[in-house]
PDB file of C-alpha atoms in Angstrom:
ATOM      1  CA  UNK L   1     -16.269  16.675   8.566  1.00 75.00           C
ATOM      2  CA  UNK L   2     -17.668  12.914   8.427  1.00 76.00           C
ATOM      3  CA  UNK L   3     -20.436  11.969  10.778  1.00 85.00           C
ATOM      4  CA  UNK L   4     -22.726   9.450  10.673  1.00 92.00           C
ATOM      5  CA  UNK L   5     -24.397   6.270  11.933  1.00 96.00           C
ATOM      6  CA  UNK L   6     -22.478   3.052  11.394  1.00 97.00           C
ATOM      7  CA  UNK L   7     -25.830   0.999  11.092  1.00 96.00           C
ATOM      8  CA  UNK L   8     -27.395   3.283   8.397  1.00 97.00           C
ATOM      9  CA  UNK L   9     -24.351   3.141   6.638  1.00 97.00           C
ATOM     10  CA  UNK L  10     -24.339  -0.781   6.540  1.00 98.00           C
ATOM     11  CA  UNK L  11     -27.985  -0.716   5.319  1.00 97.00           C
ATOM     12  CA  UNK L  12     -26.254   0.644   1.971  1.00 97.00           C
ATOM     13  CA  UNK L  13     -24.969  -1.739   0.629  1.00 97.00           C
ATOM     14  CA  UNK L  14     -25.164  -5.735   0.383  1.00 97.00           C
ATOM     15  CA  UNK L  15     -22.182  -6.942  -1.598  1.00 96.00           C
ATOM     16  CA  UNK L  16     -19.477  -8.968   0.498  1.00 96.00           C
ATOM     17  CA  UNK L  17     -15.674  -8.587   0.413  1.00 95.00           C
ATOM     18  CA  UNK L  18     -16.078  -5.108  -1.077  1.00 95.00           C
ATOM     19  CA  UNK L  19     -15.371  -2.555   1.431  1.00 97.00           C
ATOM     20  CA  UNK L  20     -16.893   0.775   1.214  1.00 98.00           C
ATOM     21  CA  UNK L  21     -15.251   4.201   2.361  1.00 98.00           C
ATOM     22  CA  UNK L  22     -17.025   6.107   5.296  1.00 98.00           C
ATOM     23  CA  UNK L  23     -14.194   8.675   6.259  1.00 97.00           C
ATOM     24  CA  UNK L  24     -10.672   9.784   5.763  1.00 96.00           C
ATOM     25  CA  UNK L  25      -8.519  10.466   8.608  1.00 96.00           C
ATOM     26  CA  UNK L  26      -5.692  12.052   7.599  1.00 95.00           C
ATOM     27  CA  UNK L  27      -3.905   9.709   4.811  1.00 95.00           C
ATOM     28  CA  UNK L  28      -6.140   6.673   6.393  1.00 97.00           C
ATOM     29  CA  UNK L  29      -9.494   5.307   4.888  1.00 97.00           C
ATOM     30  CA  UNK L  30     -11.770   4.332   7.096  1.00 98.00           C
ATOM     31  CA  UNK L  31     -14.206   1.200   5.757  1.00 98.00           C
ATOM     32  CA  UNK L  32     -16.888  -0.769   6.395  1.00 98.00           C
ATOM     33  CA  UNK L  33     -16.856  -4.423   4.723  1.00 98.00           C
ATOM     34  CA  UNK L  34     -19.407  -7.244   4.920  1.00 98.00           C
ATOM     35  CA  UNK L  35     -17.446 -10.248   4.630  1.00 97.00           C
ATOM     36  CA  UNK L  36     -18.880 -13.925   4.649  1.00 98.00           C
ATOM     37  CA  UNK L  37     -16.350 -17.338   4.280  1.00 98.00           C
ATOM     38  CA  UNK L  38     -13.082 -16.840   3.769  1.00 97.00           C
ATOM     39  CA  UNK L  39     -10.829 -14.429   1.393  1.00 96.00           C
ATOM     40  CA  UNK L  40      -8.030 -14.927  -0.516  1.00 94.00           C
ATOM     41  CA  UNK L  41      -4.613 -15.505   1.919  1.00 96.00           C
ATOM     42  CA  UNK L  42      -2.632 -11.994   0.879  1.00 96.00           C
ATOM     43  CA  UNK L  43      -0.746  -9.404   2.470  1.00 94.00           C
ATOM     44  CA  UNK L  44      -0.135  -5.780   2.334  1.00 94.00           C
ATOM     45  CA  UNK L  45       3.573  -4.134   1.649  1.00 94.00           C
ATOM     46  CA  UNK L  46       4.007  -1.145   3.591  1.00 92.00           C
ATOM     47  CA  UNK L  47       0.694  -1.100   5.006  1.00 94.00           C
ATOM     48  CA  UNK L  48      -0.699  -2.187   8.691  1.00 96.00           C
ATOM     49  CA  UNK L  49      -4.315  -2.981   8.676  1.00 96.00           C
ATOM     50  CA  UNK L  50      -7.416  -2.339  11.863  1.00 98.00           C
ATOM     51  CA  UNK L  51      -9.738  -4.915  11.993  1.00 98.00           C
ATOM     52  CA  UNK L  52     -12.810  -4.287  14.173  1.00 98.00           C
ATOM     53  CA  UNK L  53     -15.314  -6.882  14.419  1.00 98.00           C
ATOM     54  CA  UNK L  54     -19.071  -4.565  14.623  1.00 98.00           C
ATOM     55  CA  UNK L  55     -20.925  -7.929  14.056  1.00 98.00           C
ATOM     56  CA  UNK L  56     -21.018 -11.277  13.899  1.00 98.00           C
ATOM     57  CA  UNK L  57     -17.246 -13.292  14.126  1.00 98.00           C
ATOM     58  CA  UNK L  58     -14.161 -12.810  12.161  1.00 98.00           C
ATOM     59  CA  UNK L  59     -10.726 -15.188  12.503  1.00 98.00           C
ATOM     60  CA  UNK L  60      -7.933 -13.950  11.268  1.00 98.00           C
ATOM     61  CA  UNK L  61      -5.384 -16.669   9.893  1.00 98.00           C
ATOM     62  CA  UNK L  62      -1.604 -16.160   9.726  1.00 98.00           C
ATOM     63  CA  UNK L  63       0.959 -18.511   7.725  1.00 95.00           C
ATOM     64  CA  UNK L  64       3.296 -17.554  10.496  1.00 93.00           C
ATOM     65  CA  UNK L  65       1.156 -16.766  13.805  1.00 95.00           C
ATOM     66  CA  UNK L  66      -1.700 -18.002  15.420  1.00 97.00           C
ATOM     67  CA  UNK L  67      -4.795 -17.319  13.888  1.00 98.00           C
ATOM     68  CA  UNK L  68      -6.931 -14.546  15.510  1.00 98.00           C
ATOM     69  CA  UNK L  69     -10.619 -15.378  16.214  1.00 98.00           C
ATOM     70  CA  UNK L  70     -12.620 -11.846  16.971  1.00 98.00           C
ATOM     71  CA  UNK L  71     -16.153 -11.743  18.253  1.00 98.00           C
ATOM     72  CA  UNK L  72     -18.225  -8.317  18.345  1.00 98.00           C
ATOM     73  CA  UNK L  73     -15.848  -5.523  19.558  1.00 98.00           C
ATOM     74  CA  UNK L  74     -12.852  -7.299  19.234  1.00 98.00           C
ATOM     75  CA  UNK L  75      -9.758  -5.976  17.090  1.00 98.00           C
ATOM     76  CA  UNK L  76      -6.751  -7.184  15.415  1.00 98.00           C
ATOM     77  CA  UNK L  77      -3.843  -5.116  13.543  1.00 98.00           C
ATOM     78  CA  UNK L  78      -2.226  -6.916  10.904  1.00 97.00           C
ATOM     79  CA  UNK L  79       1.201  -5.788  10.840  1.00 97.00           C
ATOM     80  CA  UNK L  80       2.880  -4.653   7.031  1.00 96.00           C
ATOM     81  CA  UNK L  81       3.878  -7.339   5.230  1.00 96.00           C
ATOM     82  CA  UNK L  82       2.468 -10.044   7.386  1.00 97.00           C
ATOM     83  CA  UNK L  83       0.330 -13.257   5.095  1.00 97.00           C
ATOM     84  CA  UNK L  84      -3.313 -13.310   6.342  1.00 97.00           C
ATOM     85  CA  UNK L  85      -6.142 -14.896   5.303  1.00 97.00           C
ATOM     86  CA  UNK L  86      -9.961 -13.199   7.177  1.00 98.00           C
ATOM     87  CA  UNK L  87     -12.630 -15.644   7.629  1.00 98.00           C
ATOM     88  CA  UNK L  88     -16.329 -14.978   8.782  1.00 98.00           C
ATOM     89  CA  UNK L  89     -16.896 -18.667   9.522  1.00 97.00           C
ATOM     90  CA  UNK L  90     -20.293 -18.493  10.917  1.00 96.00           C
ATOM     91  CA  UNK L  91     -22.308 -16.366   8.162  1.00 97.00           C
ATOM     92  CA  UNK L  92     -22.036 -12.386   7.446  1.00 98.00           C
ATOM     93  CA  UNK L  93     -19.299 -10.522   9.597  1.00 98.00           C
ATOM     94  CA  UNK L  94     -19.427  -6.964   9.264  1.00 98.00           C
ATOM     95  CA  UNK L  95     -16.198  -4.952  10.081  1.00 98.00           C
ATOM     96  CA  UNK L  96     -14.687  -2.137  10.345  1.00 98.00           C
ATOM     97  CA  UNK L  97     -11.554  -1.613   8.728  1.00 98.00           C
ATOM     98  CA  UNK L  98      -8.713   1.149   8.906  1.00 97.00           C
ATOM     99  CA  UNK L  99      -5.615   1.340   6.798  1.00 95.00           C
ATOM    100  CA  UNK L 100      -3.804   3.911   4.070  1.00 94.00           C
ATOM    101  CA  UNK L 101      -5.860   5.513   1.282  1.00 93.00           C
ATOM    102  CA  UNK L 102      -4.040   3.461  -1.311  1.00 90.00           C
ATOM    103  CA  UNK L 103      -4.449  -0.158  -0.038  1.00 91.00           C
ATOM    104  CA  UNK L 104      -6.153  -2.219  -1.827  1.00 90.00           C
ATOM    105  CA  UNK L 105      -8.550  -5.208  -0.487  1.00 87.00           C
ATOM    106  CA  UNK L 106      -6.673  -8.018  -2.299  1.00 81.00           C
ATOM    107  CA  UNK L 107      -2.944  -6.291  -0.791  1.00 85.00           C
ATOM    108  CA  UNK L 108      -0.451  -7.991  -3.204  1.00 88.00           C
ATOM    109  CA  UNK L 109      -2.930 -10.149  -5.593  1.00 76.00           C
ATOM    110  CA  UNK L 110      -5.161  -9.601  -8.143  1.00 85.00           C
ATOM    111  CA  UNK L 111      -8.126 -11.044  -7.973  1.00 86.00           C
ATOM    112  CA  UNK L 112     -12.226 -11.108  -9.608  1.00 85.00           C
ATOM    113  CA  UNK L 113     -12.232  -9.567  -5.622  1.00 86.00           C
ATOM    114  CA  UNK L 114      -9.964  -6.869  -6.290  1.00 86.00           C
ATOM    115  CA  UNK L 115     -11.465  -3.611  -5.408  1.00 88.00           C
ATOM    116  CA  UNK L 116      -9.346  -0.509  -6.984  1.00 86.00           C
ATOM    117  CA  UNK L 117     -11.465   2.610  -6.526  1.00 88.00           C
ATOM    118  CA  UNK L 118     -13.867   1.877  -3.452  1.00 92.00           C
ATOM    119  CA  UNK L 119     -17.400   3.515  -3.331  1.00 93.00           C
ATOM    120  CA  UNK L 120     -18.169   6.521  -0.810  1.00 96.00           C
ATOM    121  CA  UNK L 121     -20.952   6.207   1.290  1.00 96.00           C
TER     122      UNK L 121
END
């Protein structure tokens, strides 16, 4: 069983753009990422990603779509295979994230943001 309080859990780390695992649901991870300016534009093969906004703002920018802007409480699922680029343009975002075990942050690029083996907490 995982249980826990979102807000403690954030108080555990400070690093941005490297997500930390609070649960598994069946083959999903569920993550919490602090994320500040924007990543690196990406995309994940064979994987749909949740994006839920717990603070702050997050846009989400497509190559082929309008971009996404999410305030607190909003969410966005970036379909498999889709280019996206996630942007906290107004300082720290933090955000909840769901996808397969096996995705990695930086999808189909590596990068010094790469995260292989994210951290329990």
């Amino acid at each position: 069983m995982h249980a826990g309080s979102l807000r403690e859990k954030l108080e555990q780390f400070d690093e941005q753009w490297a997500p930390r695992i609070i649960a598994a649901v069946n083959d999903q991870h569920v993550k919490l990422a602090k994320l500040e300016g924007p990543f690196d534009w990406h995309h994940h093969d064979g994987a749909d990603e949740f994006f839920l906004v717990l603070r702050g703002r997050l846009v989400i920018e497509f190559r082929d779509a309008d971009d996404r802007r999410l305030d607190e409480g909003d969410f966005c699922v970036v379909p498999s295979g889709t280019d996206h680029r996630p942007v906290a343009p107004d300082g720290e975002a933090h955000v909840l994230l769901v996808e397969p075990a096996a995705t990695r942050n930086t999808g189909n690029l590596d990068t010094d943001r790469t995260v292989e083996d994210p951290d329990w907490i």
